[in-house]
PDB file of C-alpha atoms and ligand atoms in Angstrom:
ATOM      1  CA  UNK A 402     -74.652 -68.841 -46.213  1.00  0.00           C
ATOM      2  CA  UNK A 403     -72.939 -67.970 -42.653  1.00  0.00           C
ATOM      3  CA  UNK A 404     -74.633 -65.411 -40.620  1.00  0.00           C
ATOM      4  CA  UNK A 405     -72.523 -62.110 -39.133  1.00  0.00           C
ATOM      5  CA  UNK A 406     -74.643 -60.132 -36.795  1.00  0.00           C
ATOM      6  CA  UNK A 407     -72.983 -56.956 -35.148  1.00  0.00           C
ATOM      7  CA  UNK A 408     -74.622 -55.811 -31.780  1.00  0.00           C
ATOM      8  CA  UNK A 409     -74.006 -52.112 -31.630  1.00  0.00           C
ATOM      9  CA  UNK A 410     -75.057 -49.681 -28.577  1.00  0.00           C
ATOM     10  CA  UNK A 411     -73.463 -47.850 -25.385  1.00  0.00           C
ATOM     11  CA  UNK A 412     -71.993 -49.420 -22.757  1.00  0.00           C
ATOM     12  CA  UNK A 413     -75.059 -50.734 -20.357  1.00  0.00           C
ATOM     13  CA  UNK A 414     -77.535 -51.080 -23.246  1.00  0.00           C
ATOM     14  CA  UNK A 415     -78.273 -54.627 -22.685  1.00  0.00           C
ATOM     15  CA  UNK A 416     -75.680 -55.957 -25.600  1.00  0.00           C
ATOM     16  CA  UNK A 417     -74.463 -58.893 -23.360  1.00  0.00           C
ATOM     17  CA  UNK A 418     -78.177 -59.646 -22.095  1.00  0.00           C
ATOM     18  CA  UNK A 419     -79.424 -59.497 -25.860  1.00  0.00           C
ATOM     19  CA  UNK A 420     -76.580 -61.302 -27.246  1.00  0.00           C
ATOM     20  CA  UNK A 421     -77.105 -64.468 -25.005  1.00  0.00           C
ATOM     21  CA  UNK A 422     -80.629 -64.922 -26.075  1.00  0.00           C
ATOM     22  CA  UNK A 423     -79.388 -64.671 -29.830  1.00  0.00           C
ATOM     23  CA  UNK A 424     -77.076 -66.531 -29.595  1.00  0.00           C
ATOM     24  CA  UNK A 425     -79.021 -69.449 -28.055  1.00  0.00           C
ATOM     25  CA  UNK A 426     -82.299 -69.349 -30.719  1.00  0.00           C
ATOM     26  CA  UNK A 427     -80.024 -68.651 -33.910  1.00  0.00           C
ATOM     27  CA  UNK A 428     -77.070 -70.993 -32.780  1.00  0.00           C
ATOM     28  CA  UNK A 429     -74.393 -68.515 -33.187  1.00  0.00           C
ATOM     29  CA  UNK A 430     -71.030 -68.074 -31.129  1.00  0.00           C
ATOM     30  CA  UNK A 431     -71.192 -65.162 -29.124  1.00  0.00           C
ATOM     31  CA  UNK A 432     -67.648 -63.165 -29.641  1.00  0.00           C
ATOM     32  CA  UNK A 433     -67.538 -60.363 -26.942  1.00  0.00           C
ATOM     33  CA  UNK A 434     -64.253 -58.703 -27.394  1.00  0.00           C
ATOM     34  CA  UNK A 435     -64.889 -57.192 -23.923  1.00  0.00           C
ATOM     35  CA  UNK A 436     -65.052 -61.011 -22.488  1.00  0.00           C
ATOM     36  CA  UNK A 437     -61.765 -62.172 -24.818  1.00  0.00           C
ATOM     37  CA  UNK A 438     -60.155 -59.203 -22.966  1.00  0.00           C
ATOM     38  CA  UNK A 439     -61.158 -60.050 -19.509  1.00  0.00           C
ATOM     39  CA  UNK A 440     -60.331 -63.710 -19.931  1.00  0.00           C
ATOM     40  CA  UNK A 441     -56.975 -62.689 -21.626  1.00  0.00           C
ATOM     41  CA  UNK A 442     -56.223 -60.493 -18.453  1.00  0.00           C
ATOM     42  CA  UNK A 443     -57.689 -63.135 -15.797  1.00  0.00           C
ATOM     43  CA  UNK A 444     -54.993 -65.576 -17.275  1.00  0.00           C
ATOM     44  CA  UNK A 445     -52.296 -62.986 -17.917  1.00  0.00           C
ATOM     45  CA  UNK A 446     -51.519 -63.722 -21.396  1.00  0.00           C
ATOM     46  CA  UNK A 447     -49.095 -61.318 -23.465  1.00  0.00           C
ATOM     47  CA  UNK A 448     -52.764 -59.918 -25.073  1.00  0.00           C
ATOM     48  CA  UNK A 449     -54.152 -59.472 -21.394  1.00  0.00           C
ATOM     49  CA  UNK A 450     -51.096 -57.720 -20.336  1.00  0.00           C
ATOM     50  CA  UNK A 451     -51.084 -55.322 -23.387  1.00  0.00           C
ATOM     51  CA  UNK A 452     -54.880 -54.609 -23.473  1.00  0.00           C
ATOM     52  CA  UNK A 453     -55.108 -54.183 -19.610  1.00  0.00           C
ATOM     53  CA  UNK A 454     -53.630 -50.845 -19.325  1.00  0.00           C
ATOM     54  CA  UNK A 455     -56.536 -49.544 -21.755  1.00  0.00           C
ATOM     55  CA  UNK A 456     -59.636 -51.786 -20.154  1.00  0.00           C
ATOM     56  CA  UNK A 457     -59.016 -50.613 -16.793  1.00  0.00           C
ATOM     57  CA  UNK A 458     -59.204 -47.149 -18.098  1.00  0.00           C
ATOM     58  CA  UNK A 459     -62.334 -47.086 -20.001  1.00  0.00           C
ATOM     59  CA  UNK A 460     -60.215 -46.623 -23.043  1.00  0.00           C
ATOM     60  CA  UNK A 461     -59.987 -48.576 -26.580  1.00  0.00           C
ATOM     61  CA  UNK A 462     -57.683 -51.203 -26.921  1.00  0.00           C
ATOM     62  CA  UNK A 463     -55.775 -50.432 -30.044  1.00  0.00           C
ATOM     63  CA  UNK A 464     -56.980 -51.486 -33.044  1.00  0.00           C
ATOM     64  CA  UNK A 465     -54.202 -53.569 -34.577  1.00  0.00           C
ATOM     65  CA  UNK A 466     -54.203 -55.903 -31.506  1.00  0.00           C
ATOM     66  CA  UNK A 467     -58.189 -55.995 -31.563  1.00  0.00           C
ATOM     67  CA  UNK A 468     -58.528 -56.745 -34.924  1.00  0.00           C
ATOM     68  CA  UNK A 469     -55.891 -59.543 -35.067  1.00  0.00           C
ATOM     69  CA  UNK A 470     -57.729 -61.038 -31.603  1.00  0.00           C
ATOM     70  CA  UNK A 471     -60.803 -61.000 -33.690  1.00  0.00           C
ATOM     71  CA  UNK A 472     -59.506 -62.476 -36.673  1.00  0.00           C
ATOM     72  CA  UNK A 473     -58.542 -65.371 -34.838  1.00  0.00           C
ATOM     73  CA  UNK A 474     -61.502 -66.035 -32.951  1.00  0.00           C
ATOM     74  CA  UNK A 475     -63.316 -66.049 -36.326  1.00  0.00           C
ATOM     75  CA  UNK A 476     -61.461 -68.596 -37.835  1.00  0.00           C
ATOM     76  CA  UNK A 477     -62.138 -70.909 -35.028  1.00  0.00           C
ATOM     77  CA  UNK A 478     -64.576 -74.635 -35.924  1.00  0.00           C
ATOM     78  CA  UNK A 479     -67.645 -73.043 -33.767  1.00  0.00           C
ATOM     79  CA  UNK A 480     -67.639 -70.124 -36.198  1.00  0.00           C
ATOM     80  CA  UNK A 481     -68.008 -71.509 -39.238  1.00  0.00           C
ATOM     81  CA  UNK A 482     -71.903 -70.691 -39.170  1.00  0.00           C
ATOM     82  CA  UNK A 483     -70.999 -67.407 -38.367  1.00  0.00           C
ATOM     83  CA  UNK A 484     -71.020 -65.226 -35.261  1.00  0.00           C
ATOM     84  CA  UNK A 485     -72.763 -63.012 -33.223  1.00  0.00           C
ATOM     85  CA  UNK A 486     -70.171 -60.090 -32.602  1.00  0.00           C
ATOM     86  CA  UNK A 487     -70.493 -57.981 -29.389  1.00  0.00           C
ATOM     87  CA  UNK A 488     -68.622 -55.049 -28.675  1.00  0.00           C
ATOM     88  CA  UNK A 489     -66.922 -55.045 -32.319  1.00  0.00           C
ATOM     89  CA  UNK A 490     -66.448 -52.991 -34.240  1.00  0.00           C
ATOM     90  CA  UNK A 491     -66.081 -50.038 -32.218  1.00  0.00           C
ATOM     91  CA  UNK A 492     -64.093 -47.974 -34.564  1.00  0.00           C
ATOM     92  CA  UNK A 493     -64.314 -47.289 -38.711  1.00  0.00           C
ATOM     93  CA  UNK A 494     -60.992 -48.935 -38.866  1.00  0.00           C
ATOM     94  CA  UNK A 495     -62.162 -52.090 -36.857  1.00  0.00           C
ATOM     95  CA  UNK A 496     -65.225 -52.008 -39.256  1.00  0.00           C
ATOM     96  CA  UNK A 497     -63.477 -51.866 -42.306  1.00  0.00           C
ATOM     97  CA  UNK A 498     -61.087 -54.581 -40.989  1.00  0.00           C
ATOM     98  CA  UNK A 499     -64.194 -56.813 -40.360  1.00  0.00           C
ATOM     99  CA  UNK A 500     -65.680 -56.316 -43.822  1.00  0.00           C
ATOM    100  CA  UNK A 501     -62.650 -57.436 -45.407  1.00  0.00           C
ATOM    101  CA  UNK A 502     -62.030 -60.333 -43.367  1.00  0.00           C
ATOM    102  CA  UNK A 503     -65.452 -61.718 -43.714  1.00  0.00           C
ATOM    103  CA  UNK A 504     -64.817 -61.395 -47.752  1.00  0.00           C
ATOM    104  CA  UNK A 505     -61.559 -62.555 -47.802  1.00  0.00           C
ATOM    105  CA  UNK A 506     -61.684 -65.247 -45.636  1.00  0.00           C
ATOM    106  CA  UNK A 507     -65.486 -66.507 -45.863  1.00  0.00           C
ATOM    107  CA  UNK A 508     -67.031 -64.778 -48.757  1.00  0.00           C
ATOM    108  CA  UNK A 509     -69.588 -62.881 -46.472  1.00  0.00           C
ATOM    109  CA  UNK A 510     -70.751 -60.130 -45.375  1.00  0.00           C
ATOM    110  CA  UNK A 511     -72.285 -58.522 -42.070  1.00  0.00           C
ATOM    111  CA  UNK A 512     -75.783 -59.649 -42.217  1.00  0.00           C
ATOM    112  CA  UNK A 513     -77.782 -57.156 -39.971  1.00  0.00           C
ATOM    113  CA  UNK A 514     -76.609 -54.685 -37.296  1.00  0.00           C
ATOM    114  CA  UNK A 515     -79.125 -54.251 -34.679  1.00  0.00           C
ATOM    115  CA  UNK A 516     -78.054 -50.982 -32.375  1.00  0.00           C
ATOM    116  CA  UNK A 517     -79.799 -50.684 -29.115  1.00  0.00           C
ATOM    117  CA  UNK A 518     -80.451 -47.208 -28.534  1.00  0.00           C
ATOM    118  CA  UNK A 519     -80.877 -46.186 -24.823  1.00  0.00           C
ATOM    119  CA  UNK A 520     -80.947 -42.723 -23.146  1.00  0.00           C
ATOM    120  CA  UNK A 521     -77.530 -41.509 -21.774  1.00  0.00           C
ATOM    121  CA  UNK A 522     -78.907 -40.898 -18.469  1.00  0.00           C
ATOM    122  CA  UNK A 523     -80.154 -44.240 -17.544  1.00  0.00           C
ATOM    123  CA  UNK A 524     -76.720 -45.848 -18.549  1.00  0.00           C
ATOM    124  CA  UNK A 525     -74.577 -45.037 -15.403  1.00  0.00           C
ATOM    125  CA  UNK A 526     -77.389 -46.357 -13.310  1.00  0.00           C
ATOM    126  CA  UNK A 527     -77.573 -49.373 -15.411  1.00  0.00           C
ATOM    127  CA  UNK A 528     -74.257 -50.318 -15.377  1.00  0.00           C
ATOM    128  CA  UNK A 529     -73.630 -49.685 -11.876  1.00  0.00           C
ATOM    129  CA  UNK A 530     -76.140 -52.528 -10.984  1.00  0.00           C
ATOM    130  CA  UNK A 531     -74.370 -54.823 -13.459  1.00  0.00           C
ATOM    131  CA  UNK A 532     -72.820 -58.024 -11.857  1.00  0.00           C
ATOM    132  CA  UNK A 533     -71.427 -60.876 -14.440  1.00  0.00           C
ATOM    133  CA  UNK A 534     -69.790 -64.133 -14.036  1.00  0.00           C
ATOM    134  CA  UNK A 535     -66.463 -64.872 -15.546  1.00  0.00           C
ATOM    135  CA  UNK A 536     -68.343 -66.895 -18.451  1.00  0.00           C
ATOM    136  CA  UNK A 537     -69.869 -63.051 -19.406  1.00  0.00           C
ATOM    137  CA  UNK A 538     -73.355 -63.973 -18.521  1.00  0.00           C
ATOM    138  CA  UNK A 539     -74.845 -60.956 -17.462  1.00  0.00           C
ATOM    139  CA  UNK A 540     -77.450 -59.877 -14.350  1.00  0.00           C
ATOM    140  CA  UNK A 541     -78.430 -56.514 -12.766  1.00  0.00           C
ATOM    141  CA  UNK A 542     -79.153 -55.965  -8.961  1.00  0.00           C
ATOM    142  CA  UNK A 543     -82.785 -54.629  -9.515  1.00  0.00           C
ATOM    143  CA  UNK A 544     -83.900 -55.532 -13.217  1.00  0.00           C
ATOM    144  CA  UNK A 545     -82.271 -58.952 -13.873  1.00  0.00           C
ATOM    145  CA  UNK A 546     -81.728 -60.630 -10.406  1.00  0.00           C
ATOM    146  CA  UNK A 547     -80.101 -64.240 -10.268  1.00  0.00           C
ATOM    147  CA  UNK A 548     -82.223 -66.938  -8.365  1.00  0.00           C
ATOM    148  CA  UNK A 549     -79.419 -67.136  -5.780  1.00  0.00           C
ATOM    149  CA  UNK A 550     -77.980 -63.949  -4.591  1.00  0.00           C
ATOM    150  CA  UNK A 551     -74.393 -63.598  -6.095  1.00  0.00           C
ATOM    151  CA  UNK A 552     -74.518 -67.112  -8.150  1.00  0.00           C
ATOM    152  CA  UNK A 553     -74.846 -67.052 -11.644  1.00  0.00           C
ATOM    153  CA  UNK A 554     -78.185 -69.064 -13.188  1.00  0.00           C
ATOM    154  CA  UNK A 555     -76.618 -70.318 -15.935  1.00  0.00           C
ATOM    155  CA  UNK A 556     -73.337 -71.902 -14.993  1.00  0.00           C
ATOM    156  CA  UNK A 557     -73.106 -71.569 -11.061  1.00  0.00           C
ATOM    157  CA  UNK A 558     -69.873 -69.511 -11.033  1.00  0.00           C
ATOM    158  CA  UNK A 559     -70.012 -66.448  -8.376  1.00  0.00           C
ATOM    159  CA  UNK A 560     -70.972 -63.145  -9.676  1.00  0.00           C
ATOM    160  CA  UNK A 561     -68.792 -59.997  -9.537  1.00  0.00           C
ATOM    161  CA  UNK A 562     -69.070 -56.388 -10.327  1.00  0.00           C
ATOM    162  CA  UNK A 563     -66.550 -55.603 -13.094  1.00  0.00           C
ATOM    163  CA  UNK A 564     -63.678 -53.521 -12.260  1.00  0.00           C
ATOM    164  CA  UNK A 565     -64.368 -50.746 -15.194  1.00  0.00           C
ATOM    165  CA  UNK A 566     -67.936 -50.919 -14.099  1.00  0.00           C
ATOM    166  CA  UNK A 567     -66.901 -47.807 -11.592  1.00  0.00           C
ATOM    167  CA  UNK A 568     -68.496 -44.216 -12.454  1.00  0.00           C
ATOM    168  CA  UNK A 569     -65.295 -42.548 -13.501  1.00  0.00           C
ATOM    169  CA  UNK A 570     -64.424 -45.098 -15.982  1.00  0.00           C
ATOM    170  CA  UNK A 571     -68.091 -45.281 -17.106  1.00  0.00           C
ATOM    171  CA  UNK A 572     -67.785 -41.978 -18.217  1.00  0.00           C
ATOM    172  CA  UNK A 573     -64.762 -42.146 -20.094  1.00  0.00           C
ATOM    173  CA  UNK A 574     -66.092 -45.106 -21.831  1.00  0.00           C
ATOM    174  CA  UNK A 575     -69.414 -43.632 -22.780  1.00  0.00           C
ATOM    175  CA  UNK A 576     -67.308 -40.657 -24.402  1.00  0.00           C
ATOM    176  CA  UNK A 577     -65.076 -43.216 -26.289  1.00  0.00           C
ATOM    177  CA  UNK A 578     -68.730 -44.376 -27.593  1.00  0.00           C
ATOM    178  CA  UNK A 579     -69.935 -41.089 -28.012  1.00  0.00           C
ATOM    179  CA  UNK A 580     -66.730 -40.067 -30.012  1.00  0.00           C
ATOM    180  CA  UNK A 581     -66.025 -43.057 -32.022  1.00  0.00           C
ATOM    181  CA  UNK A 582     -68.378 -46.237 -31.835  1.00  0.00           C
ATOM    182  CA  UNK A 583     -71.591 -43.932 -32.665  1.00  0.00           C
ATOM    183  CA  UNK A 584     -70.039 -43.400 -35.872  1.00  0.00           C
ATOM    184  CA  UNK A 585     -70.366 -46.655 -36.892  1.00  0.00           C
ATOM    185  CA  UNK A 586     -74.338 -45.641 -37.555  1.00  0.00           C
ATOM    186  CA  UNK A 587     -73.248 -43.889 -40.547  1.00  0.00           C
ATOM    187  CA  UNK A 588     -70.925 -46.682 -41.402  1.00  0.00           C
ATOM    188  CA  UNK A 589     -73.646 -49.506 -41.350  1.00  0.00           C
ATOM    189  CA  UNK A 590     -76.762 -47.398 -42.464  1.00  0.00           C
ATOM    190  CA  UNK A 591     -75.865 -46.587 -46.187  1.00  0.00           C
ATOM    191  CA  UNK A 592     -75.347 -50.557 -46.539  1.00  0.00           C
ATOM    192  CA  UNK A 593     -78.919 -51.218 -45.743  1.00  0.00           C
ATOM    193  CA  UNK A 594     -78.204 -53.293 -42.486  1.00  0.00           C
ATOM    194  CA  UNK A 595     -78.605 -51.034 -39.731  1.00  0.00           C
ATOM    195  CA  UNK A 596     -81.991 -51.517 -37.404  1.00  0.00           C
ATOM    196  CA  UNK A 597     -82.310 -49.360 -34.549  1.00  0.00           C
ATOM    197  CA  UNK A 598     -84.067 -50.885 -31.281  1.00  0.00           C
ATOM    198  CA  UNK A 599     -85.461 -48.746 -28.690  1.00  0.00           C
ATOM    199  CA  UNK A 600     -83.209 -50.477 -25.724  1.00  0.00           C
ATOM    200  CA  UNK A 601     -85.600 -48.554 -23.261  1.00  0.00           C
ATOM    201  CA  UNK A 602     -88.273 -50.863 -23.779  1.00  0.00           C
ATOM    202  CA  UNK A 603     -88.091 -54.317 -21.099  1.00  0.00           C
ATOM    203  CA  UNK A 604     -85.725 -56.747 -21.882  1.00  0.00           C
ATOM    204  CA  UNK A 605     -88.231 -58.907 -23.661  1.00  0.00           C
ATOM    205  CA  UNK A 606     -89.236 -56.481 -26.146  1.00  0.00           C
ATOM    206  CA  UNK A 607     -85.967 -55.538 -27.183  1.00  0.00           C
ATOM    207  CA  UNK A 608     -85.435 -59.019 -27.642  1.00  0.00           C
ATOM    208  CA  UNK A 609     -88.286 -59.347 -29.629  1.00  0.00           C
ATOM    209  CA  UNK A 610     -87.199 -56.510 -31.920  1.00  0.00           C
ATOM    210  CA  UNK A 611     -84.009 -57.951 -32.351  1.00  0.00           C
ATOM    211  CA  UNK A 612     -85.465 -61.154 -33.416  1.00  0.00           C
ATOM    212  CA  UNK A 613     -87.856 -59.370 -35.904  1.00  0.00           C
ATOM    213  CA  UNK A 614     -84.998 -57.290 -37.434  1.00  0.00           C
ATOM    214  CA  UNK A 615     -82.859 -60.645 -37.666  1.00  0.00           C
ATOM    215  CA  UNK A 616     -85.526 -62.931 -39.386  1.00  0.00           C
ATOM    216  CA  UNK A 617     -86.240 -60.024 -41.920  1.00  0.00           C
ATOM    217  CA  UNK A 618     -82.236 -60.114 -42.772  1.00  0.00           C
ATOM    218  CA  UNK A 619     -81.483 -63.893 -43.073  1.00  0.00           C
TER     219      UNK A 619
HETATM  220  P1  LIG B 874     -67.109 -54.196 -22.861  1.00  0.00           P
HETATM  221  O1  LIG B 874     -67.188 -55.770 -22.152  1.00  0.00           O
HETATM  222  O2  LIG B 874     -67.774 -54.540 -24.324  1.00  0.00           O
HETATM  223  O3  LIG B 874     -67.589 -53.310 -22.481  1.00  0.00           O
HETATM  224  O4  LIG B 874     -65.478 -53.842 -23.099  1.00  0.00           O
HETATM  225  C1  LIG B 874     -64.883 -53.522 -22.092  1.00  0.00           C
HETATM  226  C2  LIG B 874     -63.672 -53.028 -22.529  1.00  0.00           C
HETATM  227  O5  LIG B 874     -62.593 -53.784 -23.212  1.00  0.00           O
HETATM  228  C3  LIG B 874     -63.768 -51.478 -23.155  1.00  0.00           C
HETATM  229  O6  LIG B 874     -64.150 -50.491 -22.397  1.00  0.00           O
HETATM  230  C4  LIG B 874     -62.293 -51.491 -23.843  1.00  0.00           C
HETATM  231  O7  LIG B 874     -61.364 -51.242 -23.080  1.00  0.00           O
HETATM  232  C5  LIG B 874     -62.055 -52.922 -24.391  1.00  0.00           C
HETATM  233  N1  LIG B 874     -62.875 -53.376 -25.872  1.00  0.00           N
HETATM  234  C6  LIG B 874     -63.723 -54.257 -25.853  1.00  0.00           C
HETATM  235  N2  LIG B 874     -63.836 -54.366 -27.316  1.00  0.00           N
HETATM  236  C7  LIG B 874     -63.169 -53.545 -27.860  1.00  0.00           C
HETATM  237  C8  LIG B 874     -62.863 -53.035 -29.434  1.00  0.00           C
HETATM  238  N3  LIG B 874     -63.980 -53.511 -30.084  1.00  0.00           N
HETATM  239  N4  LIG B 874     -62.019 -51.949 -29.508  1.00  0.00           N
HETATM  240  C9  LIG B 874     -61.056 -51.426 -28.331  1.00  0.00           C
HETATM  241  N5  LIG B 874     -61.299 -51.883 -26.977  1.00  0.00           N
HETATM  242  C10 LIG B 874     -62.494 -52.746 -26.786  1.00  0.00           C
END
């Protein structure tokens, strides 16, 4: 049975960092909608042009565009055993669409939804120190330094700061999370798949807690 993990949590909670570990250990393709949008923006595709006006301002890309992109991605060969979804769903409409596409296309359900919970005050500091490479590997100038400054440990690509990781855009993104995405907790909780994890712990302890939740669910 294919495994579909939905990683929830506010921007800066460490979803990308944890996603790298989860996908490695459980052999699941990491599907990050933020990475997919950034890739399309870099390559200046039609999708990228549509998404850019939203991502640059910290606003959610419209559901229709996002849902179609995820549906296409999940149909690819590397997702045949399931996927680790990072940054999707972010709205109830997306969550309903995900349930529907998993049921219709794969006869599957969301397996587990680890939700990384972090104090809001810590998030802005975490995000402003974040650096990443174009392949989505995430570092931090204090808490997760690369071996060589400015270079990705995993693929050797240069590290950069995301255009939307500035204080003003971060506030808009946190508002989007508080107003929309946090409601997903109420969506998944009654289904018995939600597992809240304390994201204020060390990276390793957060990983352990997430692995335990996944092991219990699969
Ligand atoms: P992230 O890398 O997950 O922080 O996403 C970066 C930006 O991409 C967000 O601020 C949104 O503009 C856009 N985005 C990513 N995922 C979604 C989604 N599921 N729905 C709408 N917009 C999204």
